[in-house]
Coordinates of N, CA and C and ligand atoms in Angstrom, one line a residue:
X1 N 0.8 -1.2 0.0 CA 0.0 0.0 0.0 C 0.9 1.3 0.0
X2 N 0.6 2.1 -1.0 CA 1.4 3.4 -1.0 C 0.9 4.4 0.0
X3 N 1.8 4.9 0.8 CA 1.3 6.0 1.8 C 1.1 7.3 1.1
X4 N -0.1 7.8 1.2 CA -0.4 9.1 0.5 C -1.0 10.0 1.5
X5 N -0.5 11.1 1.7 CA -1.1 12.1 2.7 C -1.7 13.2 1.9
X6 N -2.6 13.9 2.6 CA -3.4 15.0 1.9 C -2.6 16.2 1.7
X7 N -1.6 16.4 2.6 CA -0.9 17.7 2.5 C 0.5 17.5 3.1
X8 N 1.3 18.6 3.2 CA 2.6 18.5 3.8 C 2.6 19.2 5.1
X9 N 1.4 19.3 5.7 CA 1.3 19.9 7.0 C 1.7 19.0 8.2
X10 N 2.7 19.3 8.9 CA 3.1 18.4 10.0 C 3.0 19.1 11.4
X11 N 2.8 18.2 12.4 CA 2.7 18.6 13.8 C 3.8 17.9 14.5
X12 N 4.6 18.6 15.3 CA 5.7 17.9 16.0 C 5.4 17.9 17.5
X13 N 5.5 16.7 18.1 CA 5.3 16.6 19.5 C 6.6 16.4 20.3
X14 N 6.8 17.2 21.3 CA 8.1 17.2 22.0 C 7.8 17.1 23.5
X15 N 8.8 16.6 24.3 CA 8.7 16.7 25.7 C 9.9 17.4 26.3
X16 N 10.9 17.5 25.5 CA 12.2 18.1 26.2 C 13.0 19.0 25.3
X17 N 14.2 18.6 25.2 CA 15.3 19.5 24.5 C 14.9 20.0 23.1
X18 N 14.3 19.1 22.3 CA 13.8 19.5 21.0 C 14.8 19.6 19.9
X19 N 16.0 18.9 20.0 CA 17.0 19.1 19.0 C 16.5 18.4 17.7
X20 N 15.7 17.4 17.7 CA 15.2 16.8 16.5 C 14.2 17.8 15.8
X21 N 13.4 18.4 16.6 CA 12.5 19.4 16.1 C 13.3 20.5 15.4
X22 N 14.4 21.0 16.1 CA 15.2 22.1 15.5 C 15.8 21.6 14.2
X23 N 16.3 20.4 14.1 CA 16.9 19.9 12.8 C 15.8 19.9 11.7
X24 N 14.6 19.4 12.1 CA 13.5 19.4 11.1 C 13.2 20.8 10.6
X25 N 13.0 21.7 11.6 CA 12.7 23.1 11.3 C 13.8 23.8 10.4
X26 N 15.0 23.5 10.7 CA 16.1 24.0 9.9 C 16.0 23.5 8.5
X27 N 15.7 22.3 8.3 CA 15.6 21.7 7.0 C 14.4 22.3 6.2
X28 N 13.3 22.6 7.0 CA 12.2 23.2 6.3 C 12.5 24.6 5.9
X29 N 13.2 25.3 6.8 CA 13.6 26.7 6.5 C 14.5 26.8 5.3
X30 N 15.5 25.9 5.2 CA 16.4 25.9 4.1 C 15.9 25.3 2.8
X31 N 14.7 24.8 2.9 CA 14.0 24.1 1.8 C 14.6 22.8 1.4
X32 N 15.4 22.2 2.3 CA 15.9 20.9 2.1 C 14.8 19.9 2.3
X33 N 13.8 20.3 3.1 CA 12.6 19.5 3.3 C 11.4 20.3 3.0
X34 N 10.6 19.8 2.1 CA 9.4 20.5 1.6 C 8.2 20.1 2.6
X35 N 8.0 20.9 3.6 CA 7.0 20.6 4.6 C 6.7 21.9 5.3
X36 N 5.5 21.9 6.0 CA 5.2 23.0 6.8 C 4.9 22.6 8.2
X37 N 5.7 23.1 9.2 CA 5.4 22.7 10.6 C 4.3 23.7 11.0
X38 N 3.1 23.2 11.2 CA 2.0 24.1 11.6 C 1.9 24.2 13.1
X39 N 2.4 23.2 13.9 CA 2.2 23.4 15.3 C 3.2 22.4 16.0
X40 N 3.7 22.9 17.2 CA 4.5 22.1 18.1 C 3.7 21.9 19.4
X41 N 3.5 20.7 19.8 CA 2.7 20.4 21.0 C 3.6 19.8 22.1
X42 N 3.5 20.2 23.3 CA 4.2 19.5 24.4 C 3.4 19.2 25.6
X43 N 3.7 18.2 26.3 CA 3.0 17.9 27.6 C 3.8 18.6 28.7
X44 N 4.9 19.2 28.4 CA 5.7 19.9 29.4 C 5.7 21.4 29.1
X45 N 5.3 22.1 30.1 CA 5.2 23.6 29.9 C 6.5 24.2 29.6
X46 N 7.6 23.6 30.2 CA 8.9 24.3 30.1 C 9.8 23.5 29.1
X47 N 9.2 22.8 28.2 CA 10.0 22.1 27.2 C 10.8 23.1 26.4
X48 N 12.1 23.0 26.3 CA 12.8 23.9 25.5 C 12.3 23.9 24.0
X49 N 11.8 22.8 23.6 CA 11.3 22.7 22.2 C 10.2 23.7 21.9
X50 N 9.3 24.0 23.0 CA 8.2 24.9 22.8 C 8.8 26.3 22.6
X51 N 9.7 26.7 23.4 CA 10.3 28.0 23.4 C 11.0 28.2 22.0
X52 N 11.7 27.2 21.6 CA 12.4 27.2 20.3 C 11.4 27.5 19.2
X53 N 10.2 26.8 19.3 CA 9.2 26.9 18.2 C 8.7 28.4 18.2
X54 N 8.4 28.9 19.4 CA 7.9 30.3 19.4 C 8.9 31.3 18.9
X55 N 10.1 31.0 19.2 CA 11.2 31.9 18.7 C 11.3 31.9 17.2
X56 N 10.9 30.8 16.6 CA 10.9 30.6 15.1 C 9.6 31.1 14.5
X57 N 8.6 31.5 15.3 CA 7.3 32.0 14.8 C 6.4 30.8 14.5
X58 N 6.7 29.6 15.1 CA 5.8 28.5 14.9 C 4.9 28.4 16.1
X59 N 3.6 28.1 15.9 CA 2.7 28.0 17.0 C 3.1 26.9 17.9
X60 N 3.1 27.2 19.2 CA 3.6 26.2 20.2 C 2.5 26.1 21.3
X61 N 2.1 24.8 21.6 CA 1.0 24.7 22.5 C 1.4 23.7 23.6
X62 N 1.2 24.1 24.9 CA 1.4 23.2 26.0 C 0.0 22.6 26.4
X63 N 0.0 21.3 26.5 CA -1.2 20.7 27.0 C -0.8 19.9 28.2
X64 N -1.3 20.3 29.4 CA -0.9 19.6 30.6 C -1.3 18.2 30.6
X65 N -0.4 17.3 31.1 CA -0.8 15.9 31.2 C -1.1 15.5 32.7
X66 N -1.0 16.6 33.5 CA -1.2 16.3 35.0 C -2.7 16.3 35.3
X67 N -3.1 15.5 36.2 CA -4.5 15.3 36.7 C -5.4 15.1 35.5
X68 N -4.9 14.3 34.5 CA -5.9 14.0 33.5 C -5.5 12.6 33.0
X69 N -6.5 11.8 32.6 CA -6.1 10.5 32.2 C -5.6 10.5 30.7
X70 N -5.0 9.4 30.4 CA -4.3 9.3 29.1 C -5.3 9.6 27.9
X71 N -6.5 9.0 28.0 CA -7.5 9.2 27.0 C -7.8 10.7 26.8
X72 N -8.1 11.3 27.9 CA -8.5 12.7 27.7 C -7.3 13.6 27.2
X73 N -6.1 13.3 27.7 CA -5.0 14.1 27.2 C -4.8 13.9 25.7
X74 N -4.9 12.6 25.3 CA -4.7 12.4 23.8 C -5.9 13.0 23.0
X75 N -7.1 13.0 23.6 CA -8.2 13.6 22.8 C -7.9 15.1 22.6
X76 N -7.3 15.7 23.6 CA -7.0 17.2 23.4 C -5.9 17.4 22.4
X77 N -4.9 16.5 22.4 CA -3.9 16.7 21.4 C -4.4 16.4 20.0
X78 N -5.2 15.4 19.9 CA -5.8 15.0 18.6 C -6.6 16.2 18.1
X79 N -7.4 16.8 19.0 CA -8.2 18.0 18.6 C -7.4 19.1 18.1
X80 N -6.3 19.4 18.8 CA -5.4 20.6 18.3 C -4.8 20.2 17.0
X81 N -4.5 19.0 16.8 CA -3.8 18.6 15.5 C -4.8 18.6 14.3
X82 N -6.0 18.1 14.6 CA -7.0 18.0 13.5 C -7.5 19.4 13.2
X83 N -7.6 20.3 14.2 CA -8.1 21.6 13.9 C -7.1 22.3 13.0
X84 N -5.9 22.0 13.0 CA -4.9 22.6 12.1 C -4.6 21.8 10.9
X85 N -5.4 20.8 10.7 CA -5.3 19.9 9.5 C -3.9 19.4 9.3
X86 N -3.4 18.9 10.4 CA -2.1 18.2 10.4 C -2.2 16.9 9.6
X87 N -1.4 16.6 8.6 CA -1.4 15.4 7.9 C -0.5 14.3 8.5
X88 N 0.7 14.8 9.0 CA 1.7 13.9 9.6 C 2.1 14.3 10.9
X89 N 2.1 13.4 11.9 CA 2.5 13.7 13.3 C 3.9 13.2 13.5
X90 N 4.8 14.0 13.9 CA 6.2 13.6 14.2 C 6.5 13.7 15.6
X91 N 6.7 12.5 16.2 CA 7.1 12.5 17.6 C 8.6 12.7 17.7
X92 N 9.0 13.7 18.5 CA 10.4 14.0 18.6 C 10.8 14.1 20.0
X93 N 11.1 13.0 20.6 CA 11.4 13.0 22.1 C 10.1 13.3 22.9
X94 N 9.0 12.7 22.4 CA 7.7 12.9 23.1 C 7.6 11.7 24.0
X95 N 7.7 11.9 25.3 CA 7.9 10.9 26.3 C 6.6 10.3 26.8
X96 N 5.7 10.0 25.9 CA 4.4 9.4 26.3 C 4.0 8.3 25.3
X97 N 3.3 7.3 25.8 CA 2.8 6.3 24.9 C 1.5 6.7 24.4
X98 N 1.2 6.6 23.1 CA 0.0 7.1 22.6 C -1.1 6.1 22.8
X99 N -2.3 6.5 23.0 CA -3.5 5.6 23.1 C -3.9 5.1 21.8
X100 N -4.6 3.9 21.7 CA -5.0 3.4 20.5 C -5.9 4.4 19.7
X101 N -6.6 5.2 20.4 CA -7.5 6.3 19.7 C -6.6 7.2 18.9
X102 N -5.4 7.6 19.5 CA -4.5 8.5 18.8 C -4.0 7.8 17.5
X103 N -3.6 6.6 17.7 CA -3.1 5.9 16.5 C -4.1 5.7 15.4
X104 N -5.4 5.5 15.9 CA -6.5 5.4 14.9 C -6.8 6.7 14.2
X105 N -6.6 7.8 14.9 CA -6.9 9.1 14.4 C -5.9 9.5 13.2
X106 N -4.7 8.9 13.3 CA -3.7 9.2 12.2 C -3.1 7.9 11.7
X107 N -3.9 7.2 11.0 CA -3.4 5.9 10.5 C -2.2 6.0 9.6
X108 N -1.2 5.3 9.9 CA 0.1 5.3 9.1 C 0.5 6.7 8.9
X109 N 0.3 7.6 9.8 CA 0.6 9.0 9.6 C 1.2 9.6 10.9
X110 N 1.9 8.7 11.7 CA 2.6 9.1 12.9 C 4.0 8.5 12.8
X111 N 5.0 9.4 12.9 CA 6.4 8.9 12.9 C 7.0 9.1 14.2
X112 N 8.0 8.2 14.6 CA 8.7 8.4 15.8 C 10.2 8.1 15.5
X113 N 11.1 8.8 16.3 CA 12.5 8.5 16.2 C 13.0 7.9 17.5
X114 N 13.8 6.8 17.3 CA 14.3 6.1 18.5 C 15.8 5.9 18.4
X115 N 16.5 6.1 19.5 CA 18.0 6.1 19.4 C 18.6 4.7 19.5
X116 N 18.1 3.8 18.7 CA 18.8 2.5 18.6 C 18.4 1.9 17.3
X117 N 19.0 0.8 16.9 CA 18.6 0.0 15.7 C 17.5 -0.9 16.2
X118 N 16.3 -0.5 16.1 CA 15.2 -1.3 16.4 C 15.1 -2.6 15.5
X119 N 14.7 -3.7 16.0 CA 14.0 -3.9 17.3 C 14.9 -4.1 18.5
X120 N 16.2 -3.8 18.4 CA 17.1 -3.9 19.6 C 16.8 -2.6 20.5
X121 N 16.7 -2.9 21.7 CA 16.7 -1.8 22.7 C 15.6 -0.8 22.6
X122 N 14.3 -1.3 22.6 CA 13.2 -0.3 22.7 C 13.1 0.3 24.1
X123 N 12.2 1.3 24.2 CA 12.0 1.8 25.5 C 13.0 2.9 25.9
X124 N 13.1 3.1 27.2 CA 14.0 4.1 27.8 C 15.4 3.8 27.7
X125 N 16.3 4.8 27.8 CA 17.8 4.6 27.9 C 18.3 3.6 26.9
X126 N 17.9 3.8 25.6 CA 18.4 2.9 24.6 C 19.9 2.9 24.4
X127 N 20.5 4.0 24.5 CA 22.0 4.1 24.3 C 22.7 3.3 25.5
X128 N 22.1 3.5 26.7 CA 22.7 2.8 27.8 C 22.5 1.3 27.6
X129 N 21.3 0.9 27.2 CA 21.1 -0.5 27.0 C 22.1 -1.1 25.9
X130 N 22.3 -0.3 24.9 CA 23.2 -0.8 23.8 C 24.7 -1.0 24.4
X131 N 25.1 0.0 25.2 CA 26.5 -0.1 25.8 C 26.6 -1.3 26.7
X132 N 25.6 -1.4 27.5 CA 25.6 -2.5 28.5 C 25.5 -3.9 27.8
X133 N 24.8 -3.9 26.7 CA 24.7 -5.2 25.9 C 26.0 -5.6 25.2
X134 N 26.9 -4.5 25.0 CA 28.1 -4.8 24.4 C 28.1 -4.8 22.8
X135 N 27.1 -4.2 22.2 CA 27.0 -4.2 20.8 C 28.1 -3.4 20.2
X136 N 28.6 -3.7 19.0 CA 29.6 -3.0 18.4 C 29.1 -1.9 17.4
X137 N 27.8 -2.0 17.1 CA 27.2 -1.0 16.3 C 25.8 -0.7 16.9
X138 N 25.5 0.6 16.8 CA 24.1 1.0 17.2 C 23.6 2.0 16.2
X139 N 22.7 2.8 16.5 CA 22.2 3.8 15.6 C 20.9 4.3 15.9
X140 N 20.1 4.6 14.9 CA 18.8 5.2 15.2 C 17.8 4.7 14.2
X141 N 16.5 4.9 14.5 CA 15.4 4.3 13.7 C 14.3 5.3 13.6
X142 N 13.8 5.6 12.4 CA 12.5 6.3 12.3 C 11.5 5.3 11.9
X143 N 10.4 5.2 12.6 CA 9.4 4.2 12.3 C 8.0 4.8 12.4
X144 N 7.1 4.1 11.7 CA 5.7 4.4 11.8 C 5.2 4.0 13.2
X145 N 4.3 4.7 13.8 CA 3.8 4.4 15.1 C 2.5 3.5 15.0
X146 N 2.6 2.4 15.7 CA 1.4 1.6 15.9 C 1.2 1.4 17.4
X147 N 0.4 0.4 17.7 CA 0.1 0.2 19.2 C 1.2 -0.5 20.0
X148 N 2.3 -0.7 19.4 CA 3.4 -1.4 20.1 C 4.4 -0.4 20.5
X149 N 5.2 -0.7 21.6 CA 6.2 0.3 22.0 C 7.4 0.2 21.1
X150 N 7.7 1.3 20.3 CA 8.8 1.4 19.4 C 8.8 0.2 18.4
X151 N 7.6 -0.3 18.1 CA 7.6 -1.5 17.3 C 7.0 -1.4 15.9
X152 N 6.6 -0.2 15.4 CA 6.0 -0.1 14.1 C 6.9 -0.2 13.0
X153 N 6.4 -0.3 11.8 CA 7.2 -0.5 10.6 C 8.3 0.5 10.4
X154 N 9.5 0.0 10.1 CA 10.7 0.9 10.0 C 10.8 1.6 8.7
X155 N 10.9 2.9 8.7 CA 11.0 3.7 7.5 C 12.5 4.0 7.1
X156 N 13.3 4.3 8.2 CA 14.7 4.6 7.9 C 15.6 4.3 9.1
X157 N 16.8 3.9 8.9 CA 17.7 3.6 10.0 C 19.1 4.1 9.6
X158 N 19.9 4.4 10.6 CA 21.3 4.8 10.4 C 22.1 4.1 11.4
X159 N 23.3 3.6 11.0 CA 24.2 2.8 11.9 C 25.4 3.7 12.3
X160 N 25.8 3.6 13.6 CA 27.0 4.2 14.1 C 27.8 3.1 14.8
X161 N 29.2 3.2 14.7 CA 30.0 2.3 15.5 C 30.0 2.6 17.0
X162 N 30.2 1.6 17.8 CA 30.3 1.8 19.3 C 31.8 1.5 19.5
X163 N 32.5 2.5 20.2 CA 33.9 2.3 20.5 C 34.1 1.8 21.9
X164 N 35.3 1.3 22.2 CA 35.6 0.9 23.6 C 35.6 2.0 24.5
X165 N 35.9 3.2 24.1 CA 35.9 4.4 25.0 C 34.6 5.0 25.2
X166 N 33.6 4.5 24.5 CA 32.3 5.2 24.6 C 31.6 5.3 26.0
X167 N 31.0 6.4 26.3 CA 30.1 6.5 27.4 C 28.7 6.7 26.8
X168 N 27.7 6.7 27.7 CA 26.4 6.9 27.2 C 26.3 8.3 26.5
X169 N 27.0 9.3 27.0 CA 27.0 10.6 26.4 C 27.7 10.6 25.0
X170 N 28.8 10.0 24.9 CA 29.5 10.1 23.6 C 28.7 9.3 22.5
X171 N 28.2 8.1 23.0 CA 27.4 7.3 22.0 C 26.1 8.1 21.6
X172 N 25.5 8.7 22.6 CA 24.2 9.4 22.3 C 24.5 10.6 21.4
X173 N 25.6 11.3 21.6 CA 26.0 12.4 20.7 C 26.2 11.9 19.3
X174 N 26.9 10.8 19.1 CA 27.2 10.2 17.8 C 25.9 9.8 17.1
X175 N 25.0 9.2 17.9 CA 23.7 8.8 17.3 C 22.8 10.0 16.9
X176 N 22.9 11.0 17.8 CA 22.0 12.2 17.5 C 22.3 12.9 16.2
X177 N 23.6 12.9 15.8 CA 23.9 13.5 14.5 C 23.2 12.8 13.4
X178 N 23.1 11.5 13.5 CA 22.4 10.7 12.5 C 20.9 10.9 12.6
X179 N 20.4 11.0 13.9 CA 18.9 11.3 14.0 C 18.5 12.5 13.3
X180 N 19.3 13.6 13.4 CA 19.0 14.8 12.8 C 18.9 14.7 11.3
X181 N 19.7 13.8 10.7 CA 19.7 13.6 9.3 C 18.5 12.8 8.8
X182 N 18.4 11.6 9.5 CA 17.4 10.7 8.9 C 16.0 11.0 9.2
X183 N 15.7 11.9 10.3 CA 14.3 12.2 10.5 C 13.7 13.0 9.4
X184 N 14.4 14.0 8.9 CA 13.9 14.7 7.8 C 13.8 13.9 6.5
X185 N 14.8 13.0 6.3 CA 14.7 12.1 5.1 C 13.5 11.3 5.2
X186 N 13.2 10.7 6.4 CA 12.0 9.9 6.5 C 10.7 10.7 6.3
X187 N 10.7 11.9 6.9 CA 9.5 12.7 6.7 C 9.3 13.0 5.2
X188 N 10.4 13.4 4.5 CA 10.3 13.7 3.1 C 9.8 12.4 2.3
X189 N 10.3 11.3 2.7 CA 9.8 10.0 2.0 C 8.3 9.8 2.1
X190 N 7.8 10.1 3.3 CA 6.4 9.9 3.6 C 5.6 11.0 2.9
X191 N 6.0 12.2 3.0 CA 5.2 13.3 2.5 C 5.2 13.3 1.0
X192 N 6.3 12.8 0.4 CA 6.3 12.8 -1.1 C 5.8 11.5 -1.7
X193 N 5.1 10.7 -0.8 CA 4.4 9.5 -1.3 C 5.4 8.5 -1.9
X194 N 6.6 8.3 -1.3 CA 7.5 7.4 -1.8 C 7.6 6.1 -1.0
X195 N 6.7 5.9 -0.1 CA 6.7 4.7 0.8 C 5.6 3.7 0.5
X196 N 6.1 2.5 0.3 CA 5.1 1.4 0.1 C 5.2 0.6 1.4
X197 N 4.0 0.4 2.1 CA 4.0 -0.4 3.3 C 3.3 -1.7 3.0
X198 N 4.0 -2.8 3.4 CA 3.4 -4.1 3.2 C 3.7 -4.9 4.5
X199 N 2.7 -5.1 5.3 CA 2.9 -5.7 6.6 C 3.9 -4.8 7.4
X200 N 5.0 -5.5 7.8 CA 6.0 -4.7 8.6 C 7.0 -4.0 7.7
X201 N 7.0 -4.3 6.4 CA 8.1 -3.8 5.5 C 7.7 -2.5 4.8
X202 N 8.6 -1.6 4.9 CA 8.4 -0.3 4.2 C 9.5 -0.2 3.1
X203 N 9.0 -0.1 1.9 CA 10.0 0.2 0.8 C 9.9 1.6 0.4
X204 N 11.1 2.3 0.5 CA 11.2 3.7 0.2 C 11.8 3.8 -1.2
X205 N 11.0 4.4 -2.1 CA 11.4 4.5 -3.5 C 12.3 5.8 -3.6
X206 N 13.3 5.7 -4.4 CA 14.2 6.8 -4.6 C 13.4 8.0 -5.2
X207 N 13.9 9.2 -5.0 CA 13.3 10.4 -5.6 C 13.4 10.3 -7.1
X208 N 12.3 10.5 -7.8 CA 12.4 10.5 -9.2 C 13.2 11.8 -9.7
X209 N 14.0 11.6 -10.7 CA 14.9 12.7 -11.1 C 14.2 13.4 -12.3
Ligands
LIG1 C1 16.2 11.5 20.9 O1 17.3 10.7 21.2 C2 15.2 10.6 20.3 O2 15.7 9.6 19.5 C3 14.4 10.1 21.5 O3 14.4 11.1 22.4 C4 15.5 12.0 22.2 C5 14.9 13.4 21.9 O4 15.9 14.4 21.8 N1 13.1 9.6 21.2 P1 15.5 15.8 21.3 O5 14.4 16.3 22.3 O6 15.0 15.7 19.9 O7 16.8 16.6 21.4

């Protein structure tokens, strides 16, 4: 099945630092990525990603996740995204598991980035898990979001070596450079209708010249 979205309007969900959001926004600005970031949403009022968005003139919304259940929180986020006709939702360090209702609201139209070569090391502290496991290569993965934790179909991956001297910090830094590159590439592949999904497999067709 070819993934086809209605528009190039994206919404980015962040909980923290927001460096992936920054990289995406930089690529949009330089026109390396043909997309429009219409809103940034966070569950954390003080997420640096929100401030960064405002600074760039992008609408930034905080939706508190305190004293509310998961369903109600997600309903509010879905409402803000649909109101702005977001076609693709990009999770960028969004530290919450989406409800099935959220996944249903954006079928095959939610991307997430994870700092490991999935299916290895899903969940929290992926870089620490990789070091402790003793792998010699790790990396990052952009995948479609389904109802499994970091388990949806893989759109793009990048590999980095793990060295004997690595700490969680140095490995994370090396992986992050690749995250910033492949997230925009994956977004572009989806927005430009170059992804065929068949079960778990995503085939990304090269850009036509
Ligand atoms: C990244 O490592 C991403 O892979 C993971 O959370 C981190 C978010 O970093 N899901 P940032 O907020 O984009 O800087």
